[in-house]
């Protein structure tokens, strides 16, 4: 019998590849000049935003876990920016269908 994790990993990998292909198409220079196409908005809503939300939550957990190491080195700001704020901005403030920029 297969465990749920064995079925989940290939599904997540496939979703990541699909998201990367969708975001790669959005990186065209004219994507910034015009409103994103409907298929880009749907792909963003259904795939990219939920994955970015998971990334934001995991980044927040990683940021809190990194505090014992970043506090003494005074790198809390850069860790917070990289681990939590960038994924949060990409999830919540980016227009629907616009390309993800980190």
PDB file of C-alpha atoms in Angstrom:
ATOM      1  CA  UNK A   1       0.000   0.000   0.000  1.00  0.00           C
ATOM      2  CA  UNK A   2       1.301   3.449  -0.844  1.00  0.00           C
ATOM      3  CA  UNK A   3       1.444   6.198   1.690  1.00  0.00           C
ATOM      4  CA  UNK A   4      -0.233   9.556   0.993  1.00  0.00           C
ATOM      5  CA  UNK A   5       3.214  11.197   0.826  1.00  0.00           C
ATOM      6  CA  UNK A   6       4.231   8.964  -2.069  1.00  0.00           C
ATOM      7  CA  UNK A   7       1.230  10.156  -4.030  1.00  0.00           C
ATOM      8  CA  UNK A   8       1.585  13.772  -2.959  1.00  0.00           C
ATOM      9  CA  UNK A   9       5.209  14.309  -3.985  1.00  0.00           C
ATOM     10  CA  UNK A  10       4.712  13.587  -7.719  1.00  0.00           C
ATOM     11  CA  UNK A  11       1.580  15.732  -7.733  1.00  0.00           C
ATOM     12  CA  UNK A  12       3.442  18.645  -6.133  1.00  0.00           C
ATOM     13  CA  UNK A  13       6.338  18.277  -8.559  1.00  0.00           C
ATOM     14  CA  UNK A  14       3.938  18.293 -11.501  1.00  0.00           C
ATOM     15  CA  UNK A  15       2.183  21.382 -10.130  1.00  0.00           C
ATOM     16  CA  UNK A  16       5.526  23.158  -9.682  1.00  0.00           C
ATOM     17  CA  UNK A  17       6.543  22.373 -13.253  1.00  0.00           C
ATOM     18  CA  UNK A  18       3.209  23.633 -14.509  1.00  0.00           C
ATOM     19  CA  UNK A  19       3.522  26.840 -12.497  1.00  0.00           C
ATOM     20  CA  UNK A  20       7.029  27.410 -13.814  1.00  0.00           C
ATOM     21  CA  UNK A  21       5.837  26.970 -17.390  1.00  0.00           C
ATOM     22  CA  UNK A  22       2.951  29.391 -16.850  1.00  0.00           C
ATOM     23  CA  UNK A  23       5.185  32.015 -15.224  1.00  0.00           C
ATOM     24  CA  UNK A  24       7.799  31.565 -17.927  1.00  0.00           C
ATOM     25  CA  UNK A  25       5.235  32.523 -20.569  1.00  0.00           C
ATOM     26  CA  UNK A  26       4.269  35.606 -18.584  1.00  0.00           C
ATOM     27  CA  UNK A  27       7.837  36.904 -18.596  1.00  0.00           C
ATOM     28  CA  UNK A  28       7.484  38.273 -22.118  1.00  0.00           C
ATOM     29  CA  UNK A  29       8.169  42.027 -22.252  1.00  0.00           C
ATOM     30  CA  UNK A  30       4.696  42.777 -23.569  1.00  0.00           C
ATOM     31  CA  UNK A  31       3.094  41.043 -20.580  1.00  0.00           C
ATOM     32  CA  UNK A  32       3.868  44.182 -18.577  1.00  0.00           C
ATOM     33  CA  UNK A  33       2.317  46.492 -21.140  1.00  0.00           C
ATOM     34  CA  UNK A  34      -1.041  44.764 -21.476  1.00  0.00           C
ATOM     35  CA  UNK A  35      -3.523  43.178 -19.130  1.00  0.00           C
ATOM     36  CA  UNK A  36      -2.692  39.485 -18.584  1.00  0.00           C
ATOM     37  CA  UNK A  37      -4.621  36.979 -20.666  1.00  0.00           C
ATOM     38  CA  UNK A  38      -7.475  34.996 -19.146  1.00  0.00           C
ATOM     39  CA  UNK A  39      -5.523  31.729 -19.101  1.00  0.00           C
ATOM     40  CA  UNK A  40      -2.723  33.453 -17.187  1.00  0.00           C
ATOM     41  CA  UNK A  41      -5.217  34.736 -14.607  1.00  0.00           C
ATOM     42  CA  UNK A  42      -6.798  31.307 -14.176  1.00  0.00           C
ATOM     43  CA  UNK A  43      -3.402  29.603 -13.851  1.00  0.00           C
ATOM     44  CA  UNK A  44      -2.344  32.213 -11.314  1.00  0.00           C
ATOM     45  CA  UNK A  45      -5.542  31.859  -9.289  1.00  0.00           C
ATOM     46  CA  UNK A  46      -5.703  28.063  -9.315  1.00  0.00           C
ATOM     47  CA  UNK A  47      -2.022  27.076  -9.121  1.00  0.00           C
ATOM     48  CA  UNK A  48       0.393  29.891  -8.423  1.00  0.00           C
ATOM     49  CA  UNK A  49      -1.380  31.710  -5.587  1.00  0.00           C
ATOM     50  CA  UNK A  50      -2.052  28.586  -3.484  1.00  0.00           C
ATOM     51  CA  UNK A  51       1.574  27.445  -3.902  1.00  0.00           C
ATOM     52  CA  UNK A  52       2.830  30.921  -3.022  1.00  0.00           C
ATOM     53  CA  UNK A  53       0.574  30.925   0.039  1.00  0.00           C
ATOM     54  CA  UNK A  54       2.128  27.644   1.172  1.00  0.00           C
ATOM     55  CA  UNK A  55       5.559  29.149   0.479  1.00  0.00           C
ATOM     56  CA  UNK A  56       4.682  32.214   2.540  1.00  0.00           C
ATOM     57  CA  UNK A  57       3.580  30.092   5.503  1.00  0.00           C
ATOM     58  CA  UNK A  58       6.644  27.843   5.274  1.00  0.00           C
ATOM     59  CA  UNK A  59       8.867  30.902   4.868  1.00  0.00           C
ATOM     60  CA  UNK A  60       7.334  32.402   8.008  1.00  0.00           C
ATOM     61  CA  UNK A  61       8.060  29.210   9.923  1.00  0.00           C
ATOM     62  CA  UNK A  62      11.617  29.146   8.575  1.00  0.00           C
ATOM     63  CA  UNK A  63      12.072  32.818   9.504  1.00  0.00           C
ATOM     64  CA  UNK A  64      10.995  32.197  13.104  1.00  0.00           C
ATOM     65  CA  UNK A  65      13.232  29.117  13.260  1.00  0.00           C
ATOM     66  CA  UNK A  66      16.171  31.161  11.941  1.00  0.00           C
ATOM     67  CA  UNK A  67      15.863  33.890  14.585  1.00  0.00           C
ATOM     68  CA  UNK A  68      18.364  32.320  17.005  1.00  0.00           C
ATOM     69  CA  UNK A  69      20.950  32.509  14.223  1.00  0.00           C
ATOM     70  CA  UNK A  70      20.001  35.793  12.571  1.00  0.00           C
ATOM     71  CA  UNK A  71      19.670  37.842  15.770  1.00  0.00           C
ATOM     72  CA  UNK A  72      23.337  37.553  16.790  1.00  0.00           C
ATOM     73  CA  UNK A  73      24.508  38.206  13.222  1.00  0.00           C
ATOM     74  CA  UNK A  74      22.090  41.144  12.830  1.00  0.00           C
ATOM     75  CA  UNK A  75      20.663  39.744   9.621  1.00  0.00           C
ATOM     76  CA  UNK A  76      17.031  39.539  10.734  1.00  0.00           C
ATOM     77  CA  UNK A  77      15.911  42.107   8.149  1.00  0.00           C
ATOM     78  CA  UNK A  78      17.391  40.281   5.166  1.00  0.00           C
ATOM     79  CA  UNK A  79      16.135  36.904   6.423  1.00  0.00           C
ATOM     80  CA  UNK A  80      12.634  38.305   6.918  1.00  0.00           C
ATOM     81  CA  UNK A  81      12.685  39.923   3.493  1.00  0.00           C
ATOM     82  CA  UNK A  82      13.830  36.775   1.719  1.00  0.00           C
ATOM     83  CA  UNK A  83      11.944  34.124   3.650  1.00  0.00           C
ATOM     84  CA  UNK A  84       8.631  35.852   4.329  1.00  0.00           C
ATOM     85  CA  UNK A  85       8.087  39.267   2.735  1.00  0.00           C
ATOM     86  CA  UNK A  86       8.968  38.432  -0.882  1.00  0.00           C
ATOM     87  CA  UNK A  87       6.643  35.399  -1.031  1.00  0.00           C
ATOM     88  CA  UNK A  88       3.923  37.370   0.800  1.00  0.00           C
ATOM     89  CA  UNK A  89       4.149  40.250  -1.684  1.00  0.00           C
ATOM     90  CA  UNK A  90       4.056  37.832  -4.608  1.00  0.00           C
ATOM     91  CA  UNK A  91       0.986  36.170  -3.092  1.00  0.00           C
ATOM     92  CA  UNK A  92      -1.079  39.140  -1.957  1.00  0.00           C
ATOM     93  CA  UNK A  93      -0.042  42.355  -3.733  1.00  0.00           C
ATOM     94  CA  UNK A  94       0.753  41.208  -7.280  1.00  0.00           C
ATOM     95  CA  UNK A  95      -1.979  41.643  -9.900  1.00  0.00           C
ATOM     96  CA  UNK A  96      -3.785  38.482 -10.971  1.00  0.00           C
ATOM     97  CA  UNK A  97      -1.916  36.899 -13.863  1.00  0.00           C
ATOM     98  CA  UNK A  98       1.136  39.151 -13.586  1.00  0.00           C
ATOM     99  CA  UNK A  99       4.521  37.432 -13.538  1.00  0.00           C
ATOM    100  CA  UNK A 100       6.101  36.450 -10.226  1.00  0.00           C
ATOM    101  CA  UNK A 101       9.276  38.388  -9.482  1.00  0.00           C
ATOM    102  CA  UNK A 102      11.570  37.567  -6.596  1.00  0.00           C
TER     103      UNK A 102
END
